[in-house]
Structures are given as structure tokens and as C-alpha cells.
Coordinates of C-alpha atoms and ligand atoms in Angstrom, one line a residue:
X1 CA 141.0 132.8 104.2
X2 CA 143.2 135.4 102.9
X3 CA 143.1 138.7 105.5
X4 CA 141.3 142.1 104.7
X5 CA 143.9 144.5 104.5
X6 CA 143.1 147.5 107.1
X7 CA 144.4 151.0 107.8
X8 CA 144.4 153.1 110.3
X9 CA 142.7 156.6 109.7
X10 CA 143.3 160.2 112.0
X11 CA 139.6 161.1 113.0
X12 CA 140.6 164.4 113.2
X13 CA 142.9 164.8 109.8
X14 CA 142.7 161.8 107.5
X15 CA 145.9 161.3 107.8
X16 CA 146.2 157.0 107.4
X17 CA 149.1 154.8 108.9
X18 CA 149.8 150.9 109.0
X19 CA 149.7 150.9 112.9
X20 CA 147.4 152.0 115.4
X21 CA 149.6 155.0 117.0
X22 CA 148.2 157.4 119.9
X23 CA 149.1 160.5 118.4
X24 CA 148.5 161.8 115.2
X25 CA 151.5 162.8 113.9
X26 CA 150.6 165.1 111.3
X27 CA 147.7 167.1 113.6
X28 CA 149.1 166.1 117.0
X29 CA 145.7 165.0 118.6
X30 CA 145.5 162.3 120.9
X31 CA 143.6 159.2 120.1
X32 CA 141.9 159.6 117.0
X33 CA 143.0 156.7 115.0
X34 CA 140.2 153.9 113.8
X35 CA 140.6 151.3 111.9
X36 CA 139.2 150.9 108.1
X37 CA 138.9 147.9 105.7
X38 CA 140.2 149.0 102.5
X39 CA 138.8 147.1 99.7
X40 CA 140.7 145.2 97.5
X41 CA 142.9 146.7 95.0
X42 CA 141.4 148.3 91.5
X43 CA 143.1 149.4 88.2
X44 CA 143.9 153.2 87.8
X45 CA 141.3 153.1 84.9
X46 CA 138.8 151.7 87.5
X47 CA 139.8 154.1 90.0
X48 CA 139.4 157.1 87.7
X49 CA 135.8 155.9 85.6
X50 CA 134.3 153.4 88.0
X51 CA 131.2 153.4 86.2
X52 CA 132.7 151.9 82.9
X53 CA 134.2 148.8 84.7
X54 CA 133.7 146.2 83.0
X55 CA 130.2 143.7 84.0
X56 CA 129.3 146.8 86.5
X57 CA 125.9 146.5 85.8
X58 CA 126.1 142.5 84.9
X59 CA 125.7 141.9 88.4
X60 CA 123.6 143.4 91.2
X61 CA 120.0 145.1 91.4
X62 CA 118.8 147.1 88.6
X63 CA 116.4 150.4 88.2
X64 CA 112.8 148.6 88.8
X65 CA 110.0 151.4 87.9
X66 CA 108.5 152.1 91.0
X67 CA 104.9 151.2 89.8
X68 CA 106.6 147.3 89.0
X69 CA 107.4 147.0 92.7
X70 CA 104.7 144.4 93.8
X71 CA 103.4 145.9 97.1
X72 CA 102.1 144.2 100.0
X73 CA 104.4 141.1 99.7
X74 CA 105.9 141.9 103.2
X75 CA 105.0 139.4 105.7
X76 CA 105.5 140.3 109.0
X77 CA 106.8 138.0 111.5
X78 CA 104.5 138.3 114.3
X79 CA 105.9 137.5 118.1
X80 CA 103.2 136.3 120.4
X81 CA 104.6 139.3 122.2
X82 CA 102.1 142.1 121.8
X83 CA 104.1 145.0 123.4
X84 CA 107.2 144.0 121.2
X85 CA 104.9 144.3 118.0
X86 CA 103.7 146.9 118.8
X87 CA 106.9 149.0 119.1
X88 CA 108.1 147.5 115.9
X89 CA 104.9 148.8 114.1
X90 CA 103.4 145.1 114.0
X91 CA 106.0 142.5 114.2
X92 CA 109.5 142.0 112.6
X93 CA 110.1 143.3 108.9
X94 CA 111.6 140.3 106.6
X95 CA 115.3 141.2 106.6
X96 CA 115.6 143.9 108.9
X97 CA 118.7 144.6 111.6
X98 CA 117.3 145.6 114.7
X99 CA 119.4 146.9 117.4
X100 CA 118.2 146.6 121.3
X101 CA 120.3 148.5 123.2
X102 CA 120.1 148.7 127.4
X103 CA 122.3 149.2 130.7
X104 CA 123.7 145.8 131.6
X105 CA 120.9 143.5 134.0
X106 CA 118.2 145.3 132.6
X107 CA 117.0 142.6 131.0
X108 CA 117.5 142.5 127.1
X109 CA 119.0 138.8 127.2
X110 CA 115.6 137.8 129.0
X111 CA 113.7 139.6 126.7
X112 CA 114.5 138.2 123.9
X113 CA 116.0 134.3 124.7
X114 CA 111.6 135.0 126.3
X115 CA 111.0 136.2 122.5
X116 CA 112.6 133.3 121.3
X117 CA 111.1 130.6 123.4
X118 CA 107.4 131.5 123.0
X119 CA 107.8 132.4 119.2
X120 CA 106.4 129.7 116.8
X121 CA 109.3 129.9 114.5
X122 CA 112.5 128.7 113.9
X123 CA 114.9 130.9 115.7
X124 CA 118.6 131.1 116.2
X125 CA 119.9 132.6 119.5
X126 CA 123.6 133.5 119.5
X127 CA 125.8 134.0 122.6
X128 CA 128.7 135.3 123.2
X129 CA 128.1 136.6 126.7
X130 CA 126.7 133.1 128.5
X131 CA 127.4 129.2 128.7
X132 CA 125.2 126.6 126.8
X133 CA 124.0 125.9 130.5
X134 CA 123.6 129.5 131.5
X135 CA 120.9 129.9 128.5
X136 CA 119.4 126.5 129.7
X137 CA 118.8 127.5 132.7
X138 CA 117.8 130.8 132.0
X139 CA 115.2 129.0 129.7
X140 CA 113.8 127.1 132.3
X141 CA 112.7 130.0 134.2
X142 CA 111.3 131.4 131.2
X143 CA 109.4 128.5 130.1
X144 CA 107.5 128.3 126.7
X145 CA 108.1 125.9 123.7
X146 CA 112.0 125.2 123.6
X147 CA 111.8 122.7 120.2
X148 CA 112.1 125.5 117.6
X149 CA 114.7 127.8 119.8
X150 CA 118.3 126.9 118.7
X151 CA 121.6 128.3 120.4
X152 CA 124.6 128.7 119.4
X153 CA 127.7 130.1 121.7
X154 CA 130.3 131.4 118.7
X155 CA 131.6 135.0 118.7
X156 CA 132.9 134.9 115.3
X157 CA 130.7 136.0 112.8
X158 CA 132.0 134.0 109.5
X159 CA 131.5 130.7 111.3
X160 CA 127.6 132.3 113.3
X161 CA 126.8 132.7 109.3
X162 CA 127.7 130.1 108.2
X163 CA 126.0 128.2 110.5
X164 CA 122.9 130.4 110.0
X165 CA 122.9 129.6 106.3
X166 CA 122.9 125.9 107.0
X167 CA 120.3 126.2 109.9
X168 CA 118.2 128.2 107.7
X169 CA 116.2 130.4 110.7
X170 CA 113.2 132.5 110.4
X171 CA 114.8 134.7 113.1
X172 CA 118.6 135.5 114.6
X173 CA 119.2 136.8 117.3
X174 CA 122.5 137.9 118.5
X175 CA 123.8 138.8 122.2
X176 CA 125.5 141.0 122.3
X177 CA 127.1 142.8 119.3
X178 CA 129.9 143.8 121.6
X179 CA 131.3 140.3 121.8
X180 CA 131.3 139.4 118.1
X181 CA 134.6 139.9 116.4
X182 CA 135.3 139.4 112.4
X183 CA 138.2 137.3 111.5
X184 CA 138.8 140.3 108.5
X185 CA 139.3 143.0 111.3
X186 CA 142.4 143.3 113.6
X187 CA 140.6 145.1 116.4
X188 CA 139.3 143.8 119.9
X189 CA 135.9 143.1 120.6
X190 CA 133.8 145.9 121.3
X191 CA 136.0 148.2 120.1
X192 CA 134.6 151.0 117.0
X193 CA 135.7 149.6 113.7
X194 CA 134.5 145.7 114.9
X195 CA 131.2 146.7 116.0
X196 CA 131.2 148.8 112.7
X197 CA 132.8 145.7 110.7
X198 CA 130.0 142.6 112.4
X199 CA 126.9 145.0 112.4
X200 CA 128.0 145.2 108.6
X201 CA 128.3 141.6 108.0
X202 CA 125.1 140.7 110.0
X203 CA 123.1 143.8 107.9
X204 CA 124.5 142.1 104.0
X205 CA 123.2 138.9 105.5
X206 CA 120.3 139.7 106.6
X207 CA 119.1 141.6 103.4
X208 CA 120.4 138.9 101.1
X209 CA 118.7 136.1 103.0
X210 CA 116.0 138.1 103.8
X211 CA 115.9 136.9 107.6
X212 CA 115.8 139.5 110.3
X213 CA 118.2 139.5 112.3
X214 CA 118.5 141.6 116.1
X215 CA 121.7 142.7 117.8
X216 CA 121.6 143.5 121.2
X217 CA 123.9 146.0 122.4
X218 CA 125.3 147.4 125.4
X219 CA 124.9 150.9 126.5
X220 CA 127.5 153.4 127.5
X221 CA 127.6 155.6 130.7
X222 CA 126.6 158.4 128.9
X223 CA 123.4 156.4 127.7
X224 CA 124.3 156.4 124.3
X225 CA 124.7 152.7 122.5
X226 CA 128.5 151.8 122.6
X227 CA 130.2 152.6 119.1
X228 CA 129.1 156.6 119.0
X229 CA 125.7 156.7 117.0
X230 CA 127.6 153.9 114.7
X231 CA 125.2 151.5 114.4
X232 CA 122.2 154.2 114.5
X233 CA 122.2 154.3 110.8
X234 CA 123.3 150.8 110.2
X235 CA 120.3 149.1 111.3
X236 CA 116.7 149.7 110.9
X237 CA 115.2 149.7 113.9
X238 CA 116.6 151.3 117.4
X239 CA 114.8 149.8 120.1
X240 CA 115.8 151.2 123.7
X241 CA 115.4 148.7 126.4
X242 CA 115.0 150.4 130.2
X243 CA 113.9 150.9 133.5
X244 CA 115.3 151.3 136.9
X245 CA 116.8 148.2 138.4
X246 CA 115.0 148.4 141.7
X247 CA 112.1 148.4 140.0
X248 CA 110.5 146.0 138.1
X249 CA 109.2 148.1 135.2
X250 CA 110.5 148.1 132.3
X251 CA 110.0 150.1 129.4
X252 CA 110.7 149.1 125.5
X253 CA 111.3 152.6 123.5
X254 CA 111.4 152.9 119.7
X255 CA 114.3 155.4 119.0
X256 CA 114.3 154.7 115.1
X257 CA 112.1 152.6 113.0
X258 CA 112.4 152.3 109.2
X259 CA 108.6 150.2 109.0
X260 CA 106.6 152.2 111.9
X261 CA 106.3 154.8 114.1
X262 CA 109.0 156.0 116.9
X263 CA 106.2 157.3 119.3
X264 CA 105.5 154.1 120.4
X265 CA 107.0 151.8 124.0
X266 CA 106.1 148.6 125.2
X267 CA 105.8 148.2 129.1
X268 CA 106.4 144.7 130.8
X269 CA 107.0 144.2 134.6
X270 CA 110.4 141.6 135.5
X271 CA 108.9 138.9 137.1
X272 CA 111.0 135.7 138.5
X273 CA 109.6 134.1 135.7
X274 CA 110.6 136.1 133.0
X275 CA 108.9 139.4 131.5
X276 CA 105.1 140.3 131.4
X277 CA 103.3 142.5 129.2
X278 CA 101.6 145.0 131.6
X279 CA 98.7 146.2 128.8
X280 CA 97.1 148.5 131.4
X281 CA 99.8 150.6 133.1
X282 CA 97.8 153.5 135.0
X283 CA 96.4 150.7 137.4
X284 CA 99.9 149.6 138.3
X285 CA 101.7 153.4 138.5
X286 CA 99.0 154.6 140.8
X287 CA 100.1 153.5 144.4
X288 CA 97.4 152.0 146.2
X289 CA 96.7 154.0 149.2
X290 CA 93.7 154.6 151.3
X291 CA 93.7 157.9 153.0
X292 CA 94.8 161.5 151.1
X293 CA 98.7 162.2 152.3
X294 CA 100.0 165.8 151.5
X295 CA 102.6 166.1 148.8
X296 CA 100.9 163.3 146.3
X297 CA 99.2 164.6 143.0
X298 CA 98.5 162.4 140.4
X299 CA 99.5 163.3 136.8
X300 CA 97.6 162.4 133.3
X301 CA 100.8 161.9 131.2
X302 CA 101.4 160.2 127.6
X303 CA 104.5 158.6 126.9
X304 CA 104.8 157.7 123.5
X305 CA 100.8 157.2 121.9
X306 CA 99.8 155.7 124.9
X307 CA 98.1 157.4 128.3
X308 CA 99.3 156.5 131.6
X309 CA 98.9 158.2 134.7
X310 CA 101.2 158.4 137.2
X311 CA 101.9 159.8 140.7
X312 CA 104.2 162.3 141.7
X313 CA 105.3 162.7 145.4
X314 CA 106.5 165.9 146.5
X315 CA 108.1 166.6 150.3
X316 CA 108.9 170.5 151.2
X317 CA 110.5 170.6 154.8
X318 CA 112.7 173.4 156.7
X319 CA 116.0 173.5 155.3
X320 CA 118.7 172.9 158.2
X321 CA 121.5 174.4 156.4
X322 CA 121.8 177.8 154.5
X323 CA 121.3 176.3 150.7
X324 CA 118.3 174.6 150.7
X325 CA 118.5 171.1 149.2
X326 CA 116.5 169.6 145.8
X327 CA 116.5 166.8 144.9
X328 CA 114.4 164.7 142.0
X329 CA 114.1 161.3 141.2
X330 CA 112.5 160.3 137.4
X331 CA 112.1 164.0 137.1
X332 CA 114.2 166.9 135.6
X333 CA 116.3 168.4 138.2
X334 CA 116.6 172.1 136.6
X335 CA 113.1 171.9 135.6
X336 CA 112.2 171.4 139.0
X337 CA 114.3 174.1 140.0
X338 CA 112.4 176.4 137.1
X339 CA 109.0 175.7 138.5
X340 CA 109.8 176.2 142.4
X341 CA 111.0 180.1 141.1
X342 CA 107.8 180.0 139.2
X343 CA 106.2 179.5 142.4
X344 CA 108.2 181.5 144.7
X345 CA 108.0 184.3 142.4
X346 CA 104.6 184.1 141.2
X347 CA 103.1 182.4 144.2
X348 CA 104.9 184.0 147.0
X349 CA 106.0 180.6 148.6
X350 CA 108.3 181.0 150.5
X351 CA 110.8 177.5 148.8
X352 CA 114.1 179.5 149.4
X353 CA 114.2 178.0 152.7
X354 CA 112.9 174.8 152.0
X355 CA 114.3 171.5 150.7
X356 CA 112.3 169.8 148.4
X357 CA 112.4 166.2 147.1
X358 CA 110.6 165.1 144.5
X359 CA 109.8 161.2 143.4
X360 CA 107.9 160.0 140.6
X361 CA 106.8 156.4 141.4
X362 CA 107.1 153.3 139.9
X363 CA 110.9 154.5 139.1
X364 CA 109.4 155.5 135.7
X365 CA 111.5 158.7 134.5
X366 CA 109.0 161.4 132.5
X367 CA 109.5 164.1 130.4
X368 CA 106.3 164.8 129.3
X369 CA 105.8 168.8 130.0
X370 CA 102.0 167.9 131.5
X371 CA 103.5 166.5 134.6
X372 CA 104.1 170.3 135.3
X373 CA 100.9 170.6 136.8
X374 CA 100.9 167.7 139.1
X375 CA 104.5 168.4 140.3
X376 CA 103.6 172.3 141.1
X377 CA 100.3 170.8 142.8
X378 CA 102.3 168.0 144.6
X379 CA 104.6 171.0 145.8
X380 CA 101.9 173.3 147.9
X381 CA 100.6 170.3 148.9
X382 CA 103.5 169.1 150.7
X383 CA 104.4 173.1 152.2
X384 CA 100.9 174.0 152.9
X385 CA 100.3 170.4 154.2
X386 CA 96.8 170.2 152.8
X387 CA 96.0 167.0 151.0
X388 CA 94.7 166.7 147.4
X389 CA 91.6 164.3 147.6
X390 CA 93.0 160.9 145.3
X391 CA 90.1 161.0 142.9
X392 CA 92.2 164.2 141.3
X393 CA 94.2 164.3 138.5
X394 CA 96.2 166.9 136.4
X395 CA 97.4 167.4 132.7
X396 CA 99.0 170.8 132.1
X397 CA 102.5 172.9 131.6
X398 CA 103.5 175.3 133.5
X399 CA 104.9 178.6 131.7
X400 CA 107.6 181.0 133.2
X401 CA 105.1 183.2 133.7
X402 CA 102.6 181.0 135.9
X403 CA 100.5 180.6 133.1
X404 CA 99.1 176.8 132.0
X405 CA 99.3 176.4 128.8
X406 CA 98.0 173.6 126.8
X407 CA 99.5 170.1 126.1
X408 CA 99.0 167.8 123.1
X409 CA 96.2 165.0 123.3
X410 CA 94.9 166.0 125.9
X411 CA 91.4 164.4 124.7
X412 CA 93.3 160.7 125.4
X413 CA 94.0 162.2 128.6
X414 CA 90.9 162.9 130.1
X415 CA 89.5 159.6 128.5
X416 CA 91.9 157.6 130.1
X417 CA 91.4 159.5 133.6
X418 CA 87.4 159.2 133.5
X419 CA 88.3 155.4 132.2
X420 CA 90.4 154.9 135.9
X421 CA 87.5 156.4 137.4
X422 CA 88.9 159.7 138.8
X423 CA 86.6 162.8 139.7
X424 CA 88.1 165.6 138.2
X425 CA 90.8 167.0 135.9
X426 CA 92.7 170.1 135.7
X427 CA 93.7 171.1 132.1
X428 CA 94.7 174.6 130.7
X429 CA 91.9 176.6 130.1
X430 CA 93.2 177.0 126.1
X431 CA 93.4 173.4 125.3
X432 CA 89.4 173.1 125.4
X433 CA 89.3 173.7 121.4
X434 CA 87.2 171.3 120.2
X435 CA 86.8 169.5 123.1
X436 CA 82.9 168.5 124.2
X437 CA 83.2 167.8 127.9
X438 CA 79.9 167.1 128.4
X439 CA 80.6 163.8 126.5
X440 CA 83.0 162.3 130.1
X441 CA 81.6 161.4 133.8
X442 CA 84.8 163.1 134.6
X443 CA 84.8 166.9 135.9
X444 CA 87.2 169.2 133.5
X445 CA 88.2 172.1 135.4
X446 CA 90.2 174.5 133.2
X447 CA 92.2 177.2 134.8
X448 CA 94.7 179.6 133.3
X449 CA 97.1 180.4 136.1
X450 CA 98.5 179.2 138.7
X451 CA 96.4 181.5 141.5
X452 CA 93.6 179.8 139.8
X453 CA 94.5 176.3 140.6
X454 CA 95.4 177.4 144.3
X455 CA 92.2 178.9 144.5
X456 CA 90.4 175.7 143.3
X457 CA 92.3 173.2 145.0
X458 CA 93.1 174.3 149.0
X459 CA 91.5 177.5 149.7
X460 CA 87.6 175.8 149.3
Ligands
TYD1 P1 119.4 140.0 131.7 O1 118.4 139.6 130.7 O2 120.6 139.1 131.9 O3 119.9 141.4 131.4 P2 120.9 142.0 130.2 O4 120.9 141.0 129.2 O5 120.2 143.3 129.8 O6 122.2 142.3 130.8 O7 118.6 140.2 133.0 C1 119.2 140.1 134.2 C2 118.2 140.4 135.4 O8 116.9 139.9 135.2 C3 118.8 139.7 136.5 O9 119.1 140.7 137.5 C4 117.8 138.7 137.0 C5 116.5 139.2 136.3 N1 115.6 138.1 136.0 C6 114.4 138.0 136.6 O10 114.1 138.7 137.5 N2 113.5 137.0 136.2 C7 113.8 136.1 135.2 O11 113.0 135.2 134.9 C8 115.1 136.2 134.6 C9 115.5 135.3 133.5 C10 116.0 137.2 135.0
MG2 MG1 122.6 139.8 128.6

């Protein structure tokens, strides 16, 4: 087949060359040059009046009146994987490129070879990354129903379509995006205009065939997915697969969804056997402990639609050394820094001369502002070494000024700690609008500053 001719375009100027070169020549920066696919060669007529080509509008879709569009023939493809649905909106759109994107180990190639195993549907799993065997192996661990799961170890995408043509899949998945290259591109793997070039490819055939297809792909250091926000608006979907790898959590994110909303994750637990769906994550975040330990305060915090809570561990002890040390861990380090001046200035606590270490367990990272509240609680806790009784829970910011101020849902919040069984919640004392109390088991205890809170909690 005849080669796509390419050029090489200056980021930074436009200015195009034959070669890749490492400085521009015209603008002098360093490293701006990407590749492009130039399309074939048109007439100057053409060029100048595309629209009165000849057969321009012989051949493609044409304006459909909205009101002709026959709605509600989208069939969903639904994965016996109710976390996965759910962060899709409810299942796979016919057609649609979704991209998965994760730190390497996390566990996307389990995820979904586990998608592909247990799905009752004809699926296609392409690797570039492991061995026939490797998948095999990997599949026996995982279990499920192997008969409809078919994998195929190509990294070049004409001959992985045309192989998906004949096969004929309801599904394709493809691991990982980075290791696909297109025989019309010069490039490497991985690099920006072949991830650009194969996302395209997959993307045309996927719409035309009208068979999903997801791409897994690789995460930079700085957390972004490699191939700068390139394939953001490519695809349709952005899933975000992660967790910390010493624990076993792990936490599906919907970053972008065409079909559903993006406030929703999926949470699943790595197990030797492959992933499972943890449907009732409070119970799992909340270590079990027996006797109330200083420095522990339990948070009511929502990530995405759902309601979890969560414990956060504070420990305050003399600092040895002139600048104290602080350290977080799932938690915002400057915000922790903003609340222990909060404290020190509004409070009078003495943190100046104190290191402080926070944790927030199960290796979950939050950045829901209701964790405030918790964290400031888990704080005195640890200094004054006075315990906070374990049937206690907290759902509030914290303001510059000391104030709490209200947080959103904070209905869902209380519901889910009265469902866990806990005693009593603190929540801002303006987020009670239209709230009927009397309706929980639970105690709502609303306070409006912080001397409030330290009143309530360790001077009784
Ligand atoms: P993997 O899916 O290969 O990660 P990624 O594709 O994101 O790079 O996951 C690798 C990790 O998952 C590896 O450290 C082993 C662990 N694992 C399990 O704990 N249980 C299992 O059943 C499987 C298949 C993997
Ligand atoms: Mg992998």
C-alpha cells in the first residue's frame, strides 16, 4: 500500500519541513516539530471552492431533520460489571471510543481482559503489551467464560482491523494505545502524531461499524494521559483507572462521558483472583478498631454521586528540630497547612512547634472540602490527646475565618452515616435548609465555628 505522505509542522510557528529537525529554524525553539498526514493532493479549483467539488454531497451523511432521527434505537451493551456500567452511564454506547487511562500495575489490563471474560458477547482483546501465554495465564486467574473472548497480539492497526472486520466483535478492546503504530505514519510508537494517527483510525472504525471500541492508555508522570490532552477530545468517554498500589482499592473515575454523567466512580478491591466490585465502600474504609485512639475522626465524604465515609488519622507530636514537619498522605498538603493556621490563629493551638502527619486510610486520596471538619477534629484530637468516641462522624468545610460553612448533599450524607449506624454528626449549622432531622436515628449537631465544635467535642 502506497505511503501517506507526512510533514513535519513547528508547534510554535507553523513553519513545516520534510524531516524531523530539533530546532526550528525559522523561530529557533527547541523541539516543537510533530508530524502531520497531509491528505492527498487536490486541484487549485478544489482547493479554492471545496464545496463545489464535484459528487461532494454524492457521498457521505446528509441533513436528517432532527424530529426524523428515530430515538431510542441505542442498545446499550451491558457488562455483567455493575461498577463499570455504572461509570459509563449504563453500559457501553454502540460505536463509542473509550479511553481507560492508569499508572502502569494498576490494573487496567486485568480490568478489562476480567470485562472481557465474564461478558456474554463476542469480544476482541488486542495486545501489544503481553504474549498469547501471558493473557492465558492471566485468564486463568481471572476465570469466567473464555469461549466468546478472542485475542489477538498485533500492534499494527491496518492488519488489528482487518482482522476485526472479519471477526465481526460486539466489543474491541485494545491494550494499550501506546503500542499500536500505523503503517501510514513514520513515527515510533507512543510518540504524539501515532497515538493521534491509531486513536483516529480506531475512532472511523468504530463509528462506521458501529462496534465500541476501548483503548487503554498509559499515564504520564504528571498524571496526565500520554499524548497531551490528545485523545481527550478524540474519544468519547475518559475513564480514569486508579488507586494506590499498596493498596488494594481501586477507584474507576469518569473524567468525560459523551452518553452520562462524569460525577460518577466505580470502586473494586484487587484480589488474587482478579477485581471485585466493592458496592458498599463505608464498611471497608472504616478501620475496624475496638477502643477510641486519639487523632482518628471519621469523615462523611461524597466522591462522585456516591457517599462513603472514611477515616482520617491525624498524629501532632513535639517537633525536634526548629521547622516543624507536615506531612499528608491522600490529603492536600497546603490545605493542610491552611487549616493548622486556621487553628493556631483562631484556636490558639500552639501547631508551630509541632509536626503533624496526616493519613487518610484505605490509601484513598479526597478532595472533597467536607473532610475539613474531620481533619481539624482528628488534629486536636491527636495534640490534646482526648479521643473522639467511634460512633462520631463529621461533614463540614472549614473557612479562613474558623467558620463551617456548608457542603453540598449533605442530606446523602447523614443518610448514609445513620445507615452505618453512627451516633452523631456534625454539619454546618447553615446547611440545615430544608433539612427535617427529626426524620434520622442519627444526632445532627450543627455548629458554626470552630470554638463550637471544641466545646461540643472535648471540653464535656
Ligand atoms: P495489570 O492489569 O497488569 O496492570 P496495568 O495493565 O494497569 O499495567 O495489573 C497488574 C497488577 O495486578 C499486578 O501487580 C498483579 C495484580 N493482579 C492481582 O493482584 N490479581 C490478579 O488476579 C491479577 C490478574 C493481577
Ligand atoms: Mg497492562
Amino acid at each position: 500500500m502506497a505511503k501517506i505522505k507526512s510533514v513535519f509542522i513547528c508547534n510554535n510557528c507553523g513553519t513545516t519541513s520534510p524531516k524531523w529537525v530539533g530546532k526550528c529554524h525559522a523561530c529557533g525553539e527547541w523541539n516543537t516539530y510533530v508530524e502531520e498526514v497531509v491528505s492527498k493532493e487536490v486541484t487549485q479549483e478544489e482547493k479554492r471552492r471545496p464545496w463545489q467539488g464535484a459528487n461532494v454531497s454524492q457521498t457521505g451523511p446528509k441533513p436528517v431533520a432532527l424530529p426524523e432521527i428515530k430515538a431510542g434505537s441505542i442498545q446499550r451493551l451491558v457488562t455483567p460489571d455493575g461498577e463499570f456500567n455504572r461509570v459509563l452511564g449504563g453500559g457501553i454506547v454502540p460505536g463509542s471510543l473509550i479511553l481507560i487511562g492508569g499508572q502502569p500495575g494498576i490494573g487496567k489490563s486485568t480490568l478489562l481482559l476480567q470485562l472481557a471474560l465474564y461478558t456474554d458477547a463476542r469480544i476482541l482483546y488486542v495486545s501489544g503489551e503481553e504474549s498469547e501465554d501471558q493473557i492465558k495465564m492471566r485468564a486463568d486467574r481471572i476465570g469466567g467464560d473464555p469461549s466468546n473472548c478472542f485475542i489477538l497480539t498485533e500492534t499494527n492497526t491496518t492488519k488489528i482491523l482487518n482482522h476485526a472486520q472479519q471477526l465481526g466483535p460486539q466489543l474491541i478492546i485494545t491494550d494499550s494505545i501506546q503500542t499500536l503504530s500505523s503503517p501510514h505514519i513514520e513515527s515510533m510508537p507512543g510518540s504524539v502524531s501515532q497515538v493521534r494517527e491509531c486513536a483516529g483510525e480506531l475512532q472511523r472504525f468504530a463509528k462506521e461499524m458501529n462496534i465500541p471500541v476501548i483503548i487503554i492508555g498509559h499515564i504520564t508522570k504528571e498524571g496526565s494521559i500520554a499524548g497531551p490532552k490528545l485523545l481527550e477530545h478524540i474519544v468519547d468517554a475518559v475513564l480514569q483507572f486508579e488507586g494506590d498500589q499498596h493498596y488494594t482499592y481501586r477507584i474507576l473515575r469518569t473524567l468525560k462521558n459523551r452518553f452520562g454523567s462524569t460525577d460518577e466512580m466505580g470502586i473494586y478491591e484487587m484480589q488474587a483472583t482478579g477485581l471485585r466490585e466493592v458496592s458498599n465502600p463505608s464498611e471497608l474504609l472504616l478501620s475496624q478498631k475496638d477502643d477510641d485512639l486519639s487523632g482518628s475522626a471519621i469523615a462523611a465524604t461524597m466522591e462522585g454521586m456516591r457517599s462513603m465515609l472514611i477515616e482520617v488519622q491525624a498524629l501532632v507530636s513535639r517537633a525536634v528540630y526548629g521547622t516543624p514537619q507536615r506531612s499528608a498522605t491522600g490529603f492536600d498538603l497546603r490545605r493542610l497547612s491552611m487549616l493548622l493556621a486556621v487553628l493556631e490563629k483562631r484556636g490558639g493551638f500552639p501547631y508551630g512547634q509541632h509536626d503533624v502527619f496526616l493519613n487518610i486510610a484505605g490509601g484513598i486520596k479526597v478532595d472533597d472540602p467536607a473532610i475539613d471538619l474531620a481533619i481539624v477534629s482528628a488534629l486536636i484530637s491527636s495534640l490534646e490527646d482526648i479521643a473522639i468516641p467511634t460512633n462520631i462522624c463529621f461533614a463540614g468545610e472549614v473557612g479562613l475565618s474558623g467558620e463551617i460553612r456548608a457542603v453540598n448533599r449533605v442530606e446523602q450524607r447523614i443518610q448514609e452515616a445513620d445507615r452505618l449506624g453512627f451516633k452523631k454528626i456534625y454539619i454546618s449549622k447553615y446547611n440545615t435548609k430544608g433539612l427535617d432531622l427529626d426524620r434520622y436515628k442519627i444526632r445532627v449537631q450543627t455548629i458554626g465555628k470552630l470554638e463550637e465544635l471544641y466545646r461540643d467535642l472535648f471540653e464535656e
